[in-house]
Amino acid sequence: MSAEPYKVRASSWGSLFNCAYQWEGVHLLGMKSPSSPRALLGTAIHASTAAYDVARVEGSELSAYDAADHFIEALHHPEYDVDWRGSDITPQQAESTGLVLHTKYCNDISPLYEFVAVELETKPLEIDCGGGIVIKLTGTLDRARIKRDTEGIGIADVKTGGAAVSQGVAKTKGHKPQIGTYELLFEHTTGHRIESPAEIIGLKTKGKPEAGTGEIIGARELMVGTEDYPGLIQIGAEMFRTGLFPPNPQSFTCSERYCPRWKLCPYHE
Ligand code: SF4
């Protein structure tokens, strides 16, 4: 009899290799902290830009102005707890920043792409890692679009954040594992091969709102490995097999504010 597969959401792969001890706390032990205002701002921008792109894909009429209602609704009526105390942004500032980015995205970024799907639902993909360890990759392609260009089909993933764009280019660092998982899930779900490099569409929420793109190549290989190096799935499988999830007290998320395991973790300084 085979063991129950370990379910891993595509969006959580990057954080497994940030601090695996934190990852275990959040994804296997269910530890959560209230969401931050900046995370809520990102969620609200994703809601409105996705509504706009869904309408484009379906060929229905939805103006950038009307799609902005989704932003306002998501920002002011979150479905989870948001802690505004001590935040570096007020609800009014979040609203004006988000509306600028939403409008910029709809007018300047989205028209550059031909999208064929938005936030596609995927079939779970089970990967037998040997030694009785099976990893099940799950999830919708959260916040991602499927684009078609001259090279073929590829992933375009919208990322918001205080430093999502620098000098006009989207930050791609840290996103490769998630994109690689998306590529695997897309191919598994549709039977179509990803041929075009992935793109991150960055929307910067801190300081002057800015938009930019950045390319990611070789994401799929990072996950499944090559002749020269093992993939992250294989390395992750070792953690599941041994039950040892290494802490990383040098992580940028190693603080009471960002780590839900902070109070119970003996490894931080
Ligand atoms: S407190 Fe630091 S070391 Fe401990 S789980 Fe959190 S991020 Fe990892």
PDB file of C-alpha atoms and ligand atoms in Angstrom:
ATOM      1  CA  MET A   1       0.000   0.000   0.000  1.00  0.00           C
ATOM      2  CA  SER A   2       1.435   3.390  -0.957  1.00  0.00           C
ATOM      3  CA  ALA A   3       1.591   6.252   1.579  1.00  0.00           C
ATOM      4  CA  GLU A   4      -0.622   9.354   1.329  1.00  0.00           C
ATOM      5  CA  PRO A   5       0.957  11.870  -1.049  1.00  0.00           C
ATOM      6  CA  TYR A   6       2.315  15.138   0.351  1.00  0.00           C
ATOM      7  CA  LYS A   7       0.253  17.956  -1.135  1.00  0.00           C
ATOM      8  CA  VAL A   8       2.275  21.015  -2.098  1.00  0.00           C
ATOM      9  CA  ARG A   9       0.665  24.081  -3.636  1.00  0.00           C
ATOM     10  CA  ALA A  10       2.569  25.557  -6.559  1.00  0.00           C
ATOM     11  CA  SER A  11       2.650  28.941  -4.861  1.00  0.00           C
ATOM     12  CA  SER A  12       4.413  27.554  -1.777  1.00  0.00           C
ATOM     13  CA  TRP A  13       7.449  25.921  -3.422  1.00  0.00           C
ATOM     14  CA  GLY A  14       9.625  29.012  -3.212  1.00  0.00           C
ATOM     15  CA  SER A  15       9.053  29.362   0.528  1.00  0.00           C
ATOM     16  CA  LEU A  16       9.992  25.705   1.167  1.00  0.00           C
ATOM     17  CA  PHE A  17      13.532  26.712   0.222  1.00  0.00           C
ATOM     18  CA  ASN A  18      13.389  30.022   2.078  1.00  0.00           C
ATOM     19  CA  CYS A  19      12.903  28.579   5.588  1.00  0.00           C
ATOM     20  CA  ALA A  20      11.702  24.977   5.464  1.00  0.00           C
ATOM     21  CA  TYR A  21      10.978  25.021   9.211  1.00  0.00           C
ATOM     22  CA  GLN A  22       8.618  27.959   8.662  1.00  0.00           C
ATOM     23  CA  TRP A  23       7.113  26.183   5.638  1.00  0.00           C
ATOM     24  CA  GLU A  24       6.378  23.093   7.741  1.00  0.00           C
ATOM     25  CA  GLY A  25       4.701  25.323  10.360  1.00  0.00           C
ATOM     26  CA  VAL A  26       2.481  27.050   7.818  1.00  0.00           C
ATOM     27  CA  HIS A  27       1.681  24.299   5.341  1.00  0.00           C
ATOM     28  CA  LEU A  28       1.811  21.087   7.372  1.00  0.00           C
ATOM     29  CA  LEU A  29       0.961  22.338  10.889  1.00  0.00           C
ATOM     30  CA  GLY A  30      -1.516  25.078   9.910  1.00  0.00           C
ATOM     31  CA  MET A  31       0.161  28.061  11.637  1.00  0.00           C
ATOM     32  CA  LYS A  32      -1.110  31.392  10.315  1.00  0.00           C
ATOM     33  CA  SER A  33      -0.661  35.104  11.081  1.00  0.00           C
ATOM     34  CA  PRO A  34      -3.083  37.887  10.189  1.00  0.00           C
ATOM     35  CA  SER A  35      -2.481  39.141   6.686  1.00  0.00           C
ATOM     36  CA  SER A  36      -0.588  42.395   6.185  1.00  0.00           C
ATOM     37  CA  PRO A  37      -2.107  45.482   4.525  1.00  0.00           C
ATOM     38  CA  ARG A  38       0.446  45.184   1.717  1.00  0.00           C
ATOM     39  CA  ALA A  39      -0.583  41.562   1.073  1.00  0.00           C
ATOM     40  CA  LEU A  40      -4.218  42.729   0.979  1.00  0.00           C
ATOM     41  CA  LEU A  41      -3.288  45.478  -1.478  1.00  0.00           C
ATOM     42  CA  GLY A  42      -1.674  42.810  -3.701  1.00  0.00           C
ATOM     43  CA  THR A  43      -4.728  40.565  -3.458  1.00  0.00           C
ATOM     44  CA  ALA A  44      -7.029  43.448  -4.408  1.00  0.00           C
ATOM     45  CA  ILE A  45      -4.908  44.410  -7.434  1.00  0.00           C
ATOM     46  CA  HIS A  46      -4.898  40.764  -8.526  1.00  0.00           C
ATOM     47  CA  ALA A  47      -8.691  40.594  -8.264  1.00  0.00           C
ATOM     48  CA  SER A  48      -9.272  43.602 -10.521  1.00  0.00           C
ATOM     49  CA  THR A  49      -6.567  42.883 -13.098  1.00  0.00           C
ATOM     50  CA  ALA A  50      -7.690  39.244 -13.343  1.00  0.00           C
ATOM     51  CA  ALA A  51     -11.310  40.358 -13.896  1.00  0.00           C
ATOM     52  CA  TYR A  52     -10.092  42.645 -16.682  1.00  0.00           C
ATOM     53  CA  ASP A  53      -8.065  39.883 -18.372  1.00  0.00           C
ATOM     54  CA  VAL A  54     -10.830  37.271 -18.009  1.00  0.00           C
ATOM     55  CA  ALA A  55     -13.136  39.641 -19.904  1.00  0.00           C
ATOM     56  CA  ARG A  56     -10.466  40.081 -22.614  1.00  0.00           C
ATOM     57  CA  VAL A  57     -10.067  36.294 -22.996  1.00  0.00           C
ATOM     58  CA  GLU A  58     -13.841  35.832 -23.171  1.00  0.00           C
ATOM     59  CA  GLY A  59     -14.240  38.716 -25.619  1.00  0.00           C
ATOM     60  CA  SER A  60     -16.722  40.495 -23.328  1.00  0.00           C
ATOM     61  CA  GLU A  61     -16.771  44.199 -22.555  1.00  0.00           C
ATOM     62  CA  LEU A  62     -15.238  45.300 -19.255  1.00  0.00           C
ATOM     63  CA  SER A  63     -13.502  48.661 -19.127  1.00  0.00           C
ATOM     64  CA  ALA A  64     -10.522  49.313 -16.842  1.00  0.00           C
ATOM     65  CA  TYR A  65     -12.804  51.740 -14.987  1.00  0.00           C
ATOM     66  CA  ASP A  66     -15.461  49.081 -14.318  1.00  0.00           C
ATOM     67  CA  ALA A  67     -12.897  46.385 -13.460  1.00  0.00           C
ATOM     68  CA  ALA A  68     -11.566  48.722 -10.740  1.00  0.00           C
ATOM     69  CA  ASP A  69     -14.744  47.955  -8.733  1.00  0.00           C
ATOM     70  CA  HIS A  70     -13.232  44.525  -8.032  1.00  0.00           C
ATOM     71  CA  PHE A  71     -10.194  46.258  -6.537  1.00  0.00           C
ATOM     72  CA  ILE A  72     -12.284  48.472  -4.247  1.00  0.00           C
ATOM     73  CA  GLU A  73     -14.445  45.551  -3.130  1.00  0.00           C
ATOM     74  CA  ALA A  74     -11.465  43.289  -2.351  1.00  0.00           C
ATOM     75  CA  LEU A  75      -9.553  46.059  -0.538  1.00  0.00           C
ATOM     76  CA  HIS A  76     -12.412  47.178   1.685  1.00  0.00           C
ATOM     77  CA  HIS A  77     -14.098  43.835   2.305  1.00  0.00           C
ATOM     78  CA  PRO A  78     -11.326  41.258   2.815  1.00  0.00           C
ATOM     79  CA  GLU A  79     -12.348  37.668   3.495  1.00  0.00           C
ATOM     80  CA  TYR A  80      -9.706  37.295   6.224  1.00  0.00           C
ATOM     81  CA  ASP A  81      -8.170  39.260   9.113  1.00  0.00           C
ATOM     82  CA  VAL A  82      -5.889  42.132   8.174  1.00  0.00           C
ATOM     83  CA  ASP A  83      -3.770  43.856  10.808  1.00  0.00           C
ATOM     84  CA  TRP A  84      -3.361  47.566   9.916  1.00  0.00           C
ATOM     85  CA  ARG A  85      -1.619  48.384  13.219  1.00  0.00           C
ATOM     86  CA  GLY A  86       1.923  49.610  12.718  1.00  0.00           C
ATOM     87  CA  SER A  87       1.542  49.388   8.965  1.00  0.00           C
ATOM     88  CA  ASP A  88       3.540  51.754   6.761  1.00  0.00           C
ATOM     89  CA  ILE A  89       0.459  52.321   4.593  1.00  0.00           C
ATOM     90  CA  THR A  90      -3.042  53.649   5.343  1.00  0.00           C
ATOM     91  CA  PRO A  91      -6.209  52.343   3.667  1.00  0.00           C
ATOM     92  CA  GLN A  92      -6.424  55.627   1.685  1.00  0.00           C
ATOM     93  CA  GLN A  93      -2.829  55.293   0.457  1.00  0.00           C
ATOM     94  CA  ALA A  94      -3.436  51.641  -0.435  1.00  0.00           C
ATOM     95  CA  GLU A  95      -6.489  52.652  -2.433  1.00  0.00           C
ATOM     96  CA  SER A  96      -4.757  55.367  -4.443  1.00  0.00           C
ATOM     97  CA  THR A  97      -1.647  53.223  -5.115  1.00  0.00           C
ATOM     98  CA  GLY A  98      -3.772  50.265  -6.187  1.00  0.00           C
ATOM     99  CA  LEU A  99      -5.932  52.322  -8.532  1.00  0.00           C
ATOM    100  CA  VAL A 100      -2.846  53.773 -10.254  1.00  0.00           C
ATOM    101  CA  LEU A 101      -1.370  50.281 -10.722  1.00  0.00           C
ATOM    102  CA  HIS A 102      -4.668  48.774 -11.851  1.00  0.00           C
ATOM    103  CA  THR A 103      -5.080  51.474 -14.499  1.00  0.00           C
ATOM    104  CA  LYS A 104      -1.453  51.182 -15.621  1.00  0.00           C
ATOM    105  CA  TYR A 105      -1.807  47.417 -15.935  1.00  0.00           C
ATOM    106  CA  CYS A 106      -5.036  47.571 -17.962  1.00  0.00           C
ATOM    107  CA  ASN A 107      -3.876  50.372 -20.269  1.00  0.00           C
ATOM    108  CA  ASP A 108      -0.158  49.686 -20.730  1.00  0.00           C
ATOM    109  CA  ILE A 109       0.633  46.058 -19.840  1.00  0.00           C
ATOM    110  CA  SER A 110      -2.299  43.781 -20.613  1.00  0.00           C
ATOM    111  CA  PRO A 111      -2.625  44.964 -24.266  1.00  0.00           C
ATOM    112  CA  LEU A 112       0.967  43.786 -24.899  1.00  0.00           C
ATOM    113  CA  TYR A 113      -0.147  40.169 -24.466  1.00  0.00           C
ATOM    114  CA  GLU A 114      -2.416  37.649 -26.068  1.00  0.00           C
ATOM    115  CA  PHE A 115      -3.789  35.676 -23.134  1.00  0.00           C
ATOM    116  CA  VAL A 116      -5.496  32.319 -23.645  1.00  0.00           C
ATOM    117  CA  ALA A 117      -6.404  31.632 -19.987  1.00  0.00           C
ATOM    118  CA  VAL A 118      -6.387  33.406 -16.621  1.00  0.00           C
ATOM    119  CA  GLU A 119      -5.863  31.601 -13.299  1.00  0.00           C
ATOM    120  CA  LEU A 120      -6.376  28.222 -14.964  1.00  0.00           C
ATOM    121  CA  GLU A 121      -7.529  25.371 -12.710  1.00  0.00           C
ATOM    122  CA  THR A 122      -5.169  22.437 -12.932  1.00  0.00           C
ATOM    123  CA  LYS A 123      -5.326  18.688 -12.394  1.00  0.00           C
ATOM    124  CA  PRO A 124      -3.165  17.606  -9.437  1.00  0.00           C
ATOM    125  CA  LEU A 125       0.107  16.030 -10.527  1.00  0.00           C
ATOM    126  CA  GLU A 126       1.548  13.169  -8.443  1.00  0.00           C
ATOM    127  CA  ILE A 127       5.284  12.638  -8.643  1.00  0.00           C
ATOM    128  CA  ASP A 128       6.729   9.417  -7.263  1.00  0.00           C
ATOM    129  CA  CYS A 129      10.045  10.391  -5.701  1.00  0.00           C
ATOM    130  CA  GLY A 130      10.975   6.842  -4.681  1.00  0.00           C
ATOM    131  CA  GLY A 131      11.267   5.411  -1.176  1.00  0.00           C
ATOM    132  CA  GLY A 132       7.470   5.577  -0.748  1.00  0.00           C
ATOM    133  CA  ILE A 133       7.430   9.392  -1.084  1.00  0.00           C
ATOM    134  CA  VAL A 134       4.841  10.820  -3.446  1.00  0.00           C
ATOM    135  CA  ILE A 135       4.492  14.588  -3.896  1.00  0.00           C
ATOM    136  CA  LYS A 136       1.204  15.889  -5.215  1.00  0.00           C
ATOM    137  CA  LEU A 137       1.441  19.283  -6.903  1.00  0.00           C
ATOM    138  CA  THR A 138      -1.884  21.109  -6.607  1.00  0.00           C
ATOM    139  CA  GLY A 139      -3.608  24.394  -7.173  1.00  0.00           C
ATOM    140  CA  THR A 140      -4.916  26.805  -9.686  1.00  0.00           C
ATOM    141  CA  LEU A 141      -2.350  28.857 -11.510  1.00  0.00           C
ATOM    142  CA  ASP A 142      -3.035  31.633  -8.967  1.00  0.00           C
ATOM    143  CA  ARG A 143      -2.554  35.059 -10.402  1.00  0.00           C
ATOM    144  CA  ALA A 144      -0.971  33.649 -13.555  1.00  0.00           C
ATOM    145  CA  ARG A 145      -2.014  33.993 -17.138  1.00  0.00           C
ATOM    146  CA  ILE A 146      -1.294  31.693 -20.045  1.00  0.00           C
ATOM    147  CA  LYS A 147       0.115  33.770 -22.903  1.00  0.00           C
ATOM    148  CA  ARG A 148       0.688  32.981 -26.542  1.00  0.00           C
ATOM    149  CA  ASP A 149       3.438  34.657 -28.532  1.00  0.00           C
ATOM    150  CA  THR A 150       5.593  33.873 -31.565  1.00  0.00           C
ATOM    151  CA  GLU A 151       7.489  31.151 -29.647  1.00  0.00           C
ATOM    152  CA  GLY A 152       4.347  29.394 -28.410  1.00  0.00           C
ATOM    153  CA  ILE A 153       2.562  29.082 -25.084  1.00  0.00           C
ATOM    154  CA  GLY A 154       4.105  30.387 -21.853  1.00  0.00           C
ATOM    155  CA  ILE A 155       3.307  31.563 -18.324  1.00  0.00           C
ATOM    156  CA  ALA A 156       2.874  35.224 -17.414  1.00  0.00           C
ATOM    157  CA  ASP A 157       2.615  35.743 -13.670  1.00  0.00           C
ATOM    158  CA  VAL A 158       1.527  39.004 -12.059  1.00  0.00           C
ATOM    159  CA  LYS A 159       3.505  39.889  -8.923  1.00  0.00           C
ATOM    160  CA  THR A 160       2.832  42.843  -6.668  1.00  0.00           C
ATOM    161  CA  GLY A 161       5.130  44.055  -3.915  1.00  0.00           C
ATOM    162  CA  GLY A 162       7.096  46.948  -2.500  1.00  0.00           C
ATOM    163  CA  ALA A 163      10.136  46.030  -4.615  1.00  0.00           C
ATOM    164  CA  ALA A 164       8.416  44.178  -7.478  1.00  0.00           C
ATOM    165  CA  VAL A 165      10.020  46.502 -10.050  1.00  0.00           C
ATOM    166  CA  SER A 166      13.500  47.999 -10.051  1.00  0.00           C
ATOM    167  CA  GLN A 167      14.810  50.323 -12.779  1.00  0.00           C
ATOM    168  CA  GLY A 168      11.886  49.456 -15.017  1.00  0.00           C
ATOM    169  CA  VAL A 169      12.404  45.665 -14.791  1.00  0.00           C
ATOM    170  CA  ALA A 170      10.292  43.198 -12.768  1.00  0.00           C
ATOM    171  CA  LYS A 171      12.082  41.343  -9.986  1.00  0.00           C
ATOM    172  CA  THR A 172      12.273  37.664 -10.976  1.00  0.00           C
ATOM    173  CA  LYS A 173      14.414  36.431  -8.078  1.00  0.00           C
ATOM    174  CA  GLY A 174      12.664  33.821  -5.932  1.00  0.00           C
ATOM    175  CA  HIS A 175       9.831  33.132  -8.382  1.00  0.00           C
ATOM    176  CA  LYS A 176      11.403  30.351 -10.446  1.00  0.00           C
ATOM    177  CA  PRO A 177      10.167  27.359  -8.365  1.00  0.00           C
ATOM    178  CA  GLN A 178       6.562  28.558  -8.554  1.00  0.00           C
ATOM    179  CA  ILE A 179       6.787  29.235 -12.283  1.00  0.00           C
ATOM    180  CA  GLY A 180       8.389  25.815 -12.848  1.00  0.00           C
ATOM    181  CA  THR A 181       5.539  24.159 -10.953  1.00  0.00           C
ATOM    182  CA  TYR A 182       3.022  26.096 -13.033  1.00  0.00           C
ATOM    183  CA  GLU A 183       4.719  24.883 -16.209  1.00  0.00           C
ATOM    184  CA  LEU A 184       4.543  21.259 -15.032  1.00  0.00           C
ATOM    185  CA  LEU A 185       0.890  21.608 -13.998  1.00  0.00           C
ATOM    186  CA  PHE A 186      -0.081  23.314 -17.239  1.00  0.00           C
ATOM    187  CA  GLU A 187       1.529  20.584 -19.340  1.00  0.00           C
ATOM    188  CA  HIS A 188      -0.041  17.864 -17.203  1.00  0.00           C
ATOM    189  CA  THR A 189      -3.517  19.452 -17.366  1.00  0.00           C
ATOM    190  CA  THR A 190      -3.682  20.375 -21.040  1.00  0.00           C
ATOM    191  CA  GLY A 191      -1.179  18.036 -22.718  1.00  0.00           C
ATOM    192  CA  HIS A 192       0.388  21.094 -24.392  1.00  0.00           C
ATOM    193  CA  ARG A 193       4.065  21.807 -24.078  1.00  0.00           C
ATOM    194  CA  ILE A 194       5.290  25.156 -22.692  1.00  0.00           C
ATOM    195  CA  GLU A 195       7.605  26.613 -25.333  1.00  0.00           C
ATOM    196  CA  SER A 196       7.892  30.293 -24.555  1.00  0.00           C
ATOM    197  CA  PRO A 197       9.950  31.736 -21.674  1.00  0.00           C
ATOM    198  CA  ALA A 198       7.913  32.746 -18.638  1.00  0.00           C
ATOM    199  CA  GLU A 199       7.439  36.374 -17.743  1.00  0.00           C
ATOM    200  CA  ILE A 200       6.908  38.085 -14.427  1.00  0.00           C
ATOM    201  CA  ILE A 201       4.704  41.166 -14.673  1.00  0.00           C
ATOM    202  CA  GLY A 202       5.745  43.287 -11.698  1.00  0.00           C
ATOM    203  CA  LEU A 203       3.553  45.972 -10.103  1.00  0.00           C
ATOM    204  CA  LYS A 204       5.446  47.996  -7.491  1.00  0.00           C
ATOM    205  CA  THR A 205       3.293  49.066  -4.540  1.00  0.00           C
ATOM    206  CA  LYS A 206       5.825  51.091  -2.507  1.00  0.00           C
ATOM    207  CA  GLY A 207       6.942  54.614  -3.414  1.00  0.00           C
ATOM    208  CA  LYS A 208       6.056  55.664  -6.942  1.00  0.00           C
ATOM    209  CA  PRO A 209       3.792  52.958  -8.448  1.00  0.00           C
ATOM    210  CA  GLU A 210       5.604  51.313 -11.358  1.00  0.00           C
ATOM    211  CA  ALA A 211       5.019  48.398 -13.752  1.00  0.00           C
ATOM    212  CA  GLY A 212       7.617  46.298 -15.578  1.00  0.00           C
ATOM    213  CA  THR A 213       8.302  42.800 -16.886  1.00  0.00           C
ATOM    214  CA  GLY A 214      11.140  40.300 -16.474  1.00  0.00           C
ATOM    215  CA  GLU A 215      11.876  36.943 -18.128  1.00  0.00           C
ATOM    216  CA  ILE A 216      12.399  33.536 -16.464  1.00  0.00           C
ATOM    217  CA  ILE A 217      14.055  30.708 -18.400  1.00  0.00           C
ATOM    218  CA  GLY A 218      14.606  27.099 -17.276  1.00  0.00           C
ATOM    219  CA  ALA A 219      12.005  27.036 -14.486  1.00  0.00           C
ATOM    220  CA  ARG A 220      10.720  23.559 -15.332  1.00  0.00           C
ATOM    221  CA  GLU A 221      14.271  22.152 -15.263  1.00  0.00           C
ATOM    222  CA  LEU A 222      14.841  23.723 -11.832  1.00  0.00           C
ATOM    223  CA  MET A 223      11.969  21.613 -10.515  1.00  0.00           C
ATOM    224  CA  VAL A 224      12.662  18.285 -12.236  1.00  0.00           C
ATOM    225  CA  GLY A 225      16.459  18.557 -12.510  1.00  0.00           C
ATOM    226  CA  THR A 226      18.835  17.707 -15.336  1.00  0.00           C
ATOM    227  CA  GLU A 227      21.731  15.275 -15.820  1.00  0.00           C
ATOM    228  CA  ASP A 228      23.905  17.791 -13.977  1.00  0.00           C
ATOM    229  CA  TYR A 229      21.825  18.633 -10.901  1.00  0.00           C
ATOM    230  CA  PRO A 230      18.851  17.259  -8.964  1.00  0.00           C
ATOM    231  CA  GLY A 231      15.554  19.143  -9.176  1.00  0.00           C
ATOM    232  CA  LEU A 232      13.938  20.925  -6.250  1.00  0.00           C
ATOM    233  CA  ILE A 233      11.192  18.274  -6.156  1.00  0.00           C
ATOM    234  CA  GLN A 234      13.804  15.612  -5.428  1.00  0.00           C
ATOM    235  CA  ILE A 235      15.468  17.768  -2.773  1.00  0.00           C
ATOM    236  CA  GLY A 236      12.091  18.571  -1.208  1.00  0.00           C
ATOM    237  CA  ALA A 237      11.249  14.851  -1.193  1.00  0.00           C
ATOM    238  CA  GLU A 238      14.218  14.248   1.115  1.00  0.00           C
ATOM    239  CA  MET A 239      12.745  16.666   3.651  1.00  0.00           C
ATOM    240  CA  PHE A 240       9.387  14.868   3.526  1.00  0.00           C
ATOM    241  CA  ARG A 241      11.068  11.470   3.808  1.00  0.00           C
ATOM    242  CA  THR A 242      13.179  12.399   6.845  1.00  0.00           C
ATOM    243  CA  GLY A 243      10.706  14.831   8.446  1.00  0.00           C
ATOM    244  CA  LEU A 244      13.603  17.286   8.847  1.00  0.00           C
ATOM    245  CA  PHE A 245      12.725  20.774   7.648  1.00  0.00           C
ATOM    246  CA  PRO A 246      15.822  22.941   8.098  1.00  0.00           C
ATOM    247  CA  PRO A 247      15.418  26.360   9.767  1.00  0.00           C
ATOM    248  CA  ASN A 248      16.902  29.462   8.183  1.00  0.00           C
ATOM    249  CA  PRO A 249      17.392  32.203  10.797  1.00  0.00           C
ATOM    250  CA  GLN A 250      19.012  34.360   8.090  1.00  0.00           C
ATOM    251  CA  SER A 251      15.844  34.386   5.999  1.00  0.00           C
ATOM    252  CA  PHE A 252      14.376  37.794   5.140  1.00  0.00           C
ATOM    253  CA  THR A 253      11.092  36.496   6.635  1.00  0.00           C
ATOM    254  CA  CYS A 254      12.745  35.574   9.952  1.00  0.00           C
ATOM    255  CA  SER A 255      10.927  38.089  12.144  1.00  0.00           C
ATOM    256  CA  GLU A 256       7.919  38.133  14.424  1.00  0.00           C
ATOM    257  CA  ARG A 257       6.039  40.140  11.814  1.00  0.00           C
ATOM    258  CA  TYR A 258       6.503  37.736   8.922  1.00  0.00           C
ATOM    259  CA  CYS A 259       6.945  34.287  10.468  1.00  0.00           C
ATOM    260  CA  PRO A 260       3.927  32.548  12.078  1.00  0.00           C
ATOM    261  CA  ARG A 261       6.296  30.075  13.783  1.00  0.00           C
ATOM    262  CA  TRP A 262       8.425  32.788  15.428  1.00  0.00           C
ATOM    263  CA  LYS A 263       7.077  32.406  18.988  1.00  0.00           C
ATOM    264  CA  LEU A 264       7.650  28.636  19.064  1.00  0.00           C
ATOM    265  CA  CYS A 265      10.840  28.523  17.008  1.00  0.00           C
ATOM    266  CA  PRO A 266      14.070  27.929  18.971  1.00  0.00           C
ATOM    267  CA  TYR A 267      16.366  28.684  16.028  1.00  0.00           C
ATOM    268  CA  HIS A 268      15.988  32.448  15.507  1.00  0.00           C
ATOM    269  CA  GLU A 269      18.168  35.005  17.273  1.00  0.00           C
TER     270      GLU A 269
HETATM  271  S1  SF4 B   1      11.619  32.135  13.216  1.00  0.00           S
HETATM  272 FE1  SF4 B   1      13.136  32.194  11.547  1.00  0.00          FE
HETATM  273  S2  SF4 B   1      14.195  30.211  11.623  1.00  0.00           S
HETATM  274 FE2  SF4 B   1      12.330  30.018  12.828  1.00  0.00          FE
HETATM  275  S3  SF4 B   1      10.812  29.184  11.450  1.00  0.00           S
HETATM  276 FE3  SF4 B   1      10.610  31.402  11.388  1.00  0.00          FE
HETATM  277  S4  SF4 B   1      11.907  32.068   9.671  1.00  0.00           S
HETATM  278 FE4  SF4 B   1      12.508  29.991  10.190  1.00  0.00          FE
END
